[in-house]
PDB file of C-alpha atoms in Angstrom:
ATOM      1  CA  UNK L   1       0.057  -0.039  -0.216  1.00 41.00           C
ATOM      2  CA  UNK L   2       2.979   2.416  -0.616  1.00 42.00           C
ATOM      3  CA  UNK L   3       5.583   2.771  -3.282  1.00 44.00           C
ATOM      4  CA  UNK L   4       8.829   4.706  -3.305  1.00 45.00           C
ATOM      5  CA  UNK L   5      10.314   6.740  -5.857  1.00 48.00           C
ATOM      6  CA  UNK L   6      13.535   6.652  -7.641  1.00 48.00           C
ATOM      7  CA  UNK L   7      16.658   8.390  -5.921  1.00 51.00           C
ATOM      8  CA  UNK L   8      18.359  11.016  -7.501  1.00 52.00           C
ATOM      9  CA  UNK L   9      21.616  13.123  -6.919  1.00 57.00           C
ATOM     10  CA  UNK L  10      22.749  16.474  -7.739  1.00 54.00           C
ATOM     11  CA  UNK L  11      25.771  19.215  -6.357  1.00 52.00           C
ATOM     12  CA  UNK L  12      23.305  21.874  -7.049  1.00 46.00           C
ATOM     13  CA  UNK L  13      20.027  22.588  -4.845  1.00 45.00           C
ATOM     14  CA  UNK L  14      17.228  20.727  -6.835  1.00 46.00           C
ATOM     15  CA  UNK L  15      13.210  21.933  -6.576  1.00 44.00           C
ATOM     16  CA  UNK L  16      11.070  18.878  -7.215  1.00 49.00           C
ATOM     17  CA  UNK L  17       7.201  18.855  -7.580  1.00 51.00           C
ATOM     18  CA  UNK L  18       5.859  15.634  -7.643  1.00 55.00           C
ATOM     19  CA  UNK L  19       2.254  15.959  -8.743  1.00 57.00           C
ATOM     20  CA  UNK L  20      -0.451  13.225  -7.896  1.00 57.00           C
ATOM     21  CA  UNK L  21      -2.805  11.784 -10.322  1.00 60.00           C
ATOM     22  CA  UNK L  22      -6.000  11.240  -8.625  1.00 58.00           C
ATOM     23  CA  UNK L  23      -9.230  10.099  -9.954  1.00 59.00           C
ATOM     24  CA  UNK L  24      -7.951  11.289 -13.440  1.00 63.00           C
ATOM     25  CA  UNK L  25      -7.019  14.803 -12.100  1.00 61.00           C
ATOM     26  CA  UNK L  26      -3.390  16.290 -10.952  1.00 58.00           C
ATOM     27  CA  UNK L  27      -3.361  17.250  -7.576  1.00 55.00           C
ATOM     28  CA  UNK L  28      -1.025  19.926  -6.693  1.00 55.00           C
ATOM     29  CA  UNK L  29       2.304  19.701  -4.965  1.00 58.00           C
ATOM     30  CA  UNK L  30       3.970  21.905  -2.118  1.00 62.00           C
ATOM     31  CA  UNK L  31       7.655  22.835  -1.523  1.00 70.00           C
ATOM     32  CA  UNK L  32       9.531  22.786   1.515  1.00 78.00           C
ATOM     33  CA  UNK L  33      12.979  24.468   2.113  1.00 80.00           C
ATOM     34  CA  UNK L  34      13.849  22.559   5.470  1.00 87.00           C
ATOM     35  CA  UNK L  35      13.274  19.092   6.859  1.00 91.00           C
ATOM     36  CA  UNK L  36      11.527  18.706  10.381  1.00 93.00           C
ATOM     37  CA  UNK L  37      11.777  15.855  12.894  1.00 95.00           C
ATOM     38  CA  UNK L  38       7.864  16.146  13.718  1.00 96.00           C
ATOM     39  CA  UNK L  39       5.004  17.198  11.360  1.00 95.00           C
ATOM     40  CA  UNK L  40       1.297  17.360  12.441  1.00 95.00           C
ATOM     41  CA  UNK L  41      -1.569  17.338  10.322  1.00 94.00           C
ATOM     42  CA  UNK L  42      -5.354  17.804  11.694  1.00 89.00           C
ATOM     43  CA  UNK L  43      -7.709  17.075   8.941  1.00 82.00           C
ATOM     44  CA  UNK L  44      -8.170  13.489   8.230  1.00 89.00           C
ATOM     45  CA  UNK L  45     -11.524  11.912   7.457  1.00 87.00           C
ATOM     46  CA  UNK L  46     -12.345   8.089   6.297  1.00 88.00           C
ATOM     47  CA  UNK L  47     -15.784   7.613   5.181  1.00 86.00           C
ATOM     48  CA  UNK L  48     -17.224   4.027   6.528  1.00 87.00           C
ATOM     49  CA  UNK L  49     -16.951   1.280   4.153  1.00 79.00           C
ATOM     50  CA  UNK L  50     -18.339   0.569   1.348  1.00 76.00           C
ATOM     51  CA  UNK L  51     -18.034   4.476   0.958  1.00 76.00           C
ATOM     52  CA  UNK L  52     -14.073   4.740   1.681  1.00 70.00           C
ATOM     53  CA  UNK L  53     -13.520   4.847  -1.903  1.00 76.00           C
ATOM     54  CA  UNK L  54     -15.314   8.256  -2.240  1.00 81.00           C
ATOM     55  CA  UNK L  55     -12.268   9.821  -0.319  1.00 85.00           C
ATOM     56  CA  UNK L  56      -8.574   9.256  -1.117  1.00 88.00           C
ATOM     57  CA  UNK L  57      -5.693  10.535   1.432  1.00 90.00           C
ATOM     58  CA  UNK L  58      -2.024   9.858   0.986  1.00 92.00           C
ATOM     59  CA  UNK L  59       0.773  10.719   3.130  1.00 94.00           C
ATOM     60  CA  UNK L  60       4.405  11.434   1.110  1.00 92.00           C
ATOM     61  CA  UNK L  61       7.504  11.267   3.293  1.00 94.00           C
ATOM     62  CA  UNK L  62      10.950  12.531   1.895  1.00 93.00           C
ATOM     63  CA  UNK L  63      14.087  11.468   3.579  1.00 94.00           C
ATOM     64  CA  UNK L  64      16.894  13.814   2.602  1.00 93.00           C
ATOM     65  CA  UNK L  65      19.421  12.240   4.545  1.00 93.00           C
ATOM     66  CA  UNK L  66      22.073  10.075   3.253  1.00 93.00           C
ATOM     67  CA  UNK L  67      20.677   6.945   5.361  1.00 95.00           C
ATOM     68  CA  UNK L  68      17.466   5.288   5.930  1.00 97.00           C
ATOM     69  CA  UNK L  69      15.331   6.118   9.059  1.00 96.00           C
ATOM     70  CA  UNK L  70      12.533   5.068  10.942  1.00 97.00           C
ATOM     71  CA  UNK L  71       9.437   7.232  10.550  1.00 97.00           C
ATOM     72  CA  UNK L  72       6.785   7.097  13.270  1.00 98.00           C
ATOM     73  CA  UNK L  73       3.187   7.697  12.141  1.00 97.00           C
ATOM     74  CA  UNK L  74       0.559   8.268  14.949  1.00 97.00           C
ATOM     75  CA  UNK L  75      -3.169   8.510  14.124  1.00 96.00           C
ATOM     76  CA  UNK L  76      -5.285   9.883  16.658  1.00 96.00           C
ATOM     77  CA  UNK L  77      -9.037   9.228  16.029  1.00 94.00           C
ATOM     78  CA  UNK L  78     -11.824  11.642  17.292  1.00 94.00           C
ATOM     79  CA  UNK L  79     -15.055  10.187  18.946  1.00 93.00           C
ATOM     80  CA  UNK L  80     -16.028   6.805  19.880  1.00 94.00           C
ATOM     81  CA  UNK L  81     -16.876   3.517  18.643  1.00 93.00           C
ATOM     82  CA  UNK L  82     -20.747   3.410  17.376  1.00 92.00           C
ATOM     83  CA  UNK L  83     -23.007   2.782  19.893  1.00 93.00           C
ATOM     84  CA  UNK L  84     -20.587   3.040  22.750  1.00 95.00           C
ATOM     85  CA  UNK L  85     -18.668   5.105  25.157  1.00 96.00           C
ATOM     86  CA  UNK L  86     -15.313   3.503  24.162  1.00 96.00           C
ATOM     87  CA  UNK L  87     -13.074   6.216  22.414  1.00 96.00           C
ATOM     88  CA  UNK L  88     -11.604   5.381  18.986  1.00 95.00           C
ATOM     89  CA  UNK L  89      -8.260   5.845  20.469  1.00 95.00           C
ATOM     90  CA  UNK L  90      -4.988   6.009  18.263  1.00 96.00           C
ATOM     91  CA  UNK L  91      -2.832   3.514  16.355  1.00 95.00           C
ATOM     92  CA  UNK L  92       0.819   3.961  15.903  1.00 96.00           C
ATOM     93  CA  UNK L  93       2.949   2.308  12.629  1.00 96.00           C
ATOM     94  CA  UNK L  94       6.733   2.579  11.973  1.00 97.00           C
ATOM     95  CA  UNK L  95       8.034   2.782   8.255  1.00 97.00           C
ATOM     96  CA  UNK L  96      11.552   2.866   6.771  1.00 97.00           C
ATOM     97  CA  UNK L  97      12.244   5.480   4.542  1.00 96.00           C
ATOM     98  CA  UNK L  98      15.331   4.910   2.300  1.00 96.00           C
ATOM     99  CA  UNK L  99      17.942   7.257   2.146  1.00 94.00           C
ATOM    100  CA  UNK L 100      16.808  10.499  -0.500  1.00 93.00           C
ATOM    101  CA  UNK L 101      13.645   8.804  -1.247  1.00 92.00           C
ATOM    102  CA  UNK L 102      10.129   9.781  -0.979  1.00 92.00           C
ATOM    103  CA  UNK L 103       7.651   6.979   0.546  1.00 95.00           C
ATOM    104  CA  UNK L 104       3.829   7.204  -0.274  1.00 94.00           C
ATOM    105  CA  UNK L 105       1.482   5.778   2.186  1.00 94.00           C
ATOM    106  CA  UNK L 106      -2.310   5.034   1.667  1.00 92.00           C
ATOM    107  CA  UNK L 107      -3.208   6.845   4.945  1.00 91.00           C
ATOM    108  CA  UNK L 108      -6.841   4.877   4.816  1.00 88.00           C
ATOM    109  CA  UNK L 109      -4.822   1.620   4.825  1.00 90.00           C
ATOM    110  CA  UNK L 110      -3.824   2.393   8.169  1.00 90.00           C
ATOM    111  CA  UNK L 111      -7.398   2.602   9.626  1.00 88.00           C
ATOM    112  CA  UNK L 112      -8.115  -0.948  10.846  1.00 89.00           C
ATOM    113  CA  UNK L 113     -10.901  -2.993  12.604  1.00 90.00           C
ATOM    114  CA  UNK L 114     -14.129  -1.631  13.546  1.00 91.00           C
ATOM    115  CA  UNK L 115     -12.991   1.773  12.983  1.00 91.00           C
ATOM    116  CA  UNK L 116     -13.335   0.953   8.903  1.00 89.00           C
ATOM    117  CA  UNK L 117     -16.893   0.550   9.775  1.00 90.00           C
ATOM    118  CA  UNK L 118     -17.812   4.023  10.679  1.00 92.00           C
ATOM    119  CA  UNK L 119     -16.994   7.641   9.382  1.00 90.00           C
ATOM    120  CA  UNK L 120     -13.806   8.451  11.507  1.00 92.00           C
ATOM    121  CA  UNK L 121     -11.970  11.871  11.591  1.00 92.00           C
ATOM    122  CA  UNK L 122      -8.392  11.976  12.729  1.00 94.00           C
ATOM    123  CA  UNK L 123      -5.297  13.966  13.415  1.00 95.00           C
ATOM    124  CA  UNK L 124      -1.842  12.611  12.313  1.00 96.00           C
ATOM    125  CA  UNK L 125       1.482  13.201  13.667  1.00 97.00           C
ATOM    126  CA  UNK L 126       4.990  12.118  12.024  1.00 97.00           C
ATOM    127  CA  UNK L 127       8.208  11.779  14.004  1.00 97.00           C
ATOM    128  CA  UNK L 128      11.666  10.880  12.979  1.00 96.00           C
ATOM    129  CA  UNK L 129      14.934  11.030  14.677  1.00 93.00           C
ATOM    130  CA  UNK L 130      16.423  13.133  11.459  1.00 92.00           C
ATOM    131  CA  UNK L 131      14.489  15.662   9.559  1.00 93.00           C
ATOM    132  CA  UNK L 132      12.053  14.882   6.815  1.00 94.00           C
ATOM    133  CA  UNK L 133       9.408  16.410   4.526  1.00 93.00           C
ATOM    134  CA  UNK L 134       5.918  15.394   5.228  1.00 93.00           C
ATOM    135  CA  UNK L 135       3.056  16.124   3.003  1.00 91.00           C
ATOM    136  CA  UNK L 136      -0.633  14.986   2.962  1.00 91.00           C
ATOM    137  CA  UNK L 137      -2.597  14.935  -0.186  1.00 88.00           C
ATOM    138  CA  UNK L 138      -6.628  14.282  -0.377  1.00 85.00           C
ATOM    139  CA  UNK L 139      -9.218  14.132  -2.841  1.00 84.00           C
ATOM    140  CA  UNK L 140     -12.733  13.986  -1.779  1.00 81.00           C
ATOM    141  CA  UNK L 141     -15.430  12.558  -4.240  1.00 79.00           C
ATOM    142  CA  UNK L 142     -18.049  13.926  -2.222  1.00 78.00           C
ATOM    143  CA  UNK L 143     -17.324  17.420  -3.431  1.00 79.00           C
ATOM    144  CA  UNK L 144     -15.114  16.427  -6.483  1.00 79.00           C
ATOM    145  CA  UNK L 145     -12.274  18.300  -5.197  1.00 77.00           C
ATOM    146  CA  UNK L 146      -9.000  17.958  -3.413  1.00 79.00           C
ATOM    147  CA  UNK L 147      -5.940  19.539  -1.993  1.00 79.00           C
ATOM    148  CA  UNK L 148      -2.354  18.874  -0.875  1.00 81.00           C
ATOM    149  CA  UNK L 149      -0.568  20.520   2.201  1.00 83.00           C
ATOM    150  CA  UNK L 150       2.630  20.110   4.157  1.00 87.00           C
ATOM    151  CA  UNK L 151       2.190  19.481   7.537  1.00 87.00           C
ATOM    152  CA  UNK L 152       2.491  21.999  10.536  1.00 89.00           C
ATOM    153  CA  UNK L 153       6.392  21.738  11.073  1.00 90.00           C
ATOM    154  CA  UNK L 154       7.872  21.342  14.518  1.00 90.00           C
ATOM    155  CA  UNK L 155      10.807  19.462  16.163  1.00 85.00           C
ATOM    156  CA  UNK L 156      14.268  19.699  15.187  1.00 85.00           C
ATOM    157  CA  UNK L 157      15.099  21.762  11.886  1.00 86.00           C
ATOM    158  CA  UNK L 158      17.669  20.588   9.121  1.00 84.00           C
ATOM    159  CA  UNK L 159      18.274  21.497   5.707  1.00 76.00           C
ATOM    160  CA  UNK L 160      17.446  19.833   2.376  1.00 73.00           C
TER     161      UNK L 160
END
């Protein structure tokens, strides 16, 4: 449920835009001039099955470092399980991001169990020991529109 890009190298600074083809349309890309060790996103939504195909959400992580790093993605769900007072809670996932590569993750594949059977709203954080760039893309079939954005950058700062 994730893909990685080809590696590249250059002695000069390079700006790279990676447009995404979502439902036949190109989704915009954003640029970053710094990598951060912590990123926060607050706008996730996954509709209940079988309507989950109406919304596409993905996370792109760029590792500008010279070695593979482990990235922790934590999803914090809002609300309770349907018909209960039990909070939806949170889930944590770890991914290896190869040096100077982009890892793309289908966020909805990270929503597991009974959470898939109801509409869920969530916030998400990305943590890493070394700086990365974190970007979230979304296309919403309910309104036929999409957007992409860098998260809120926090933590230690490093150059690209």
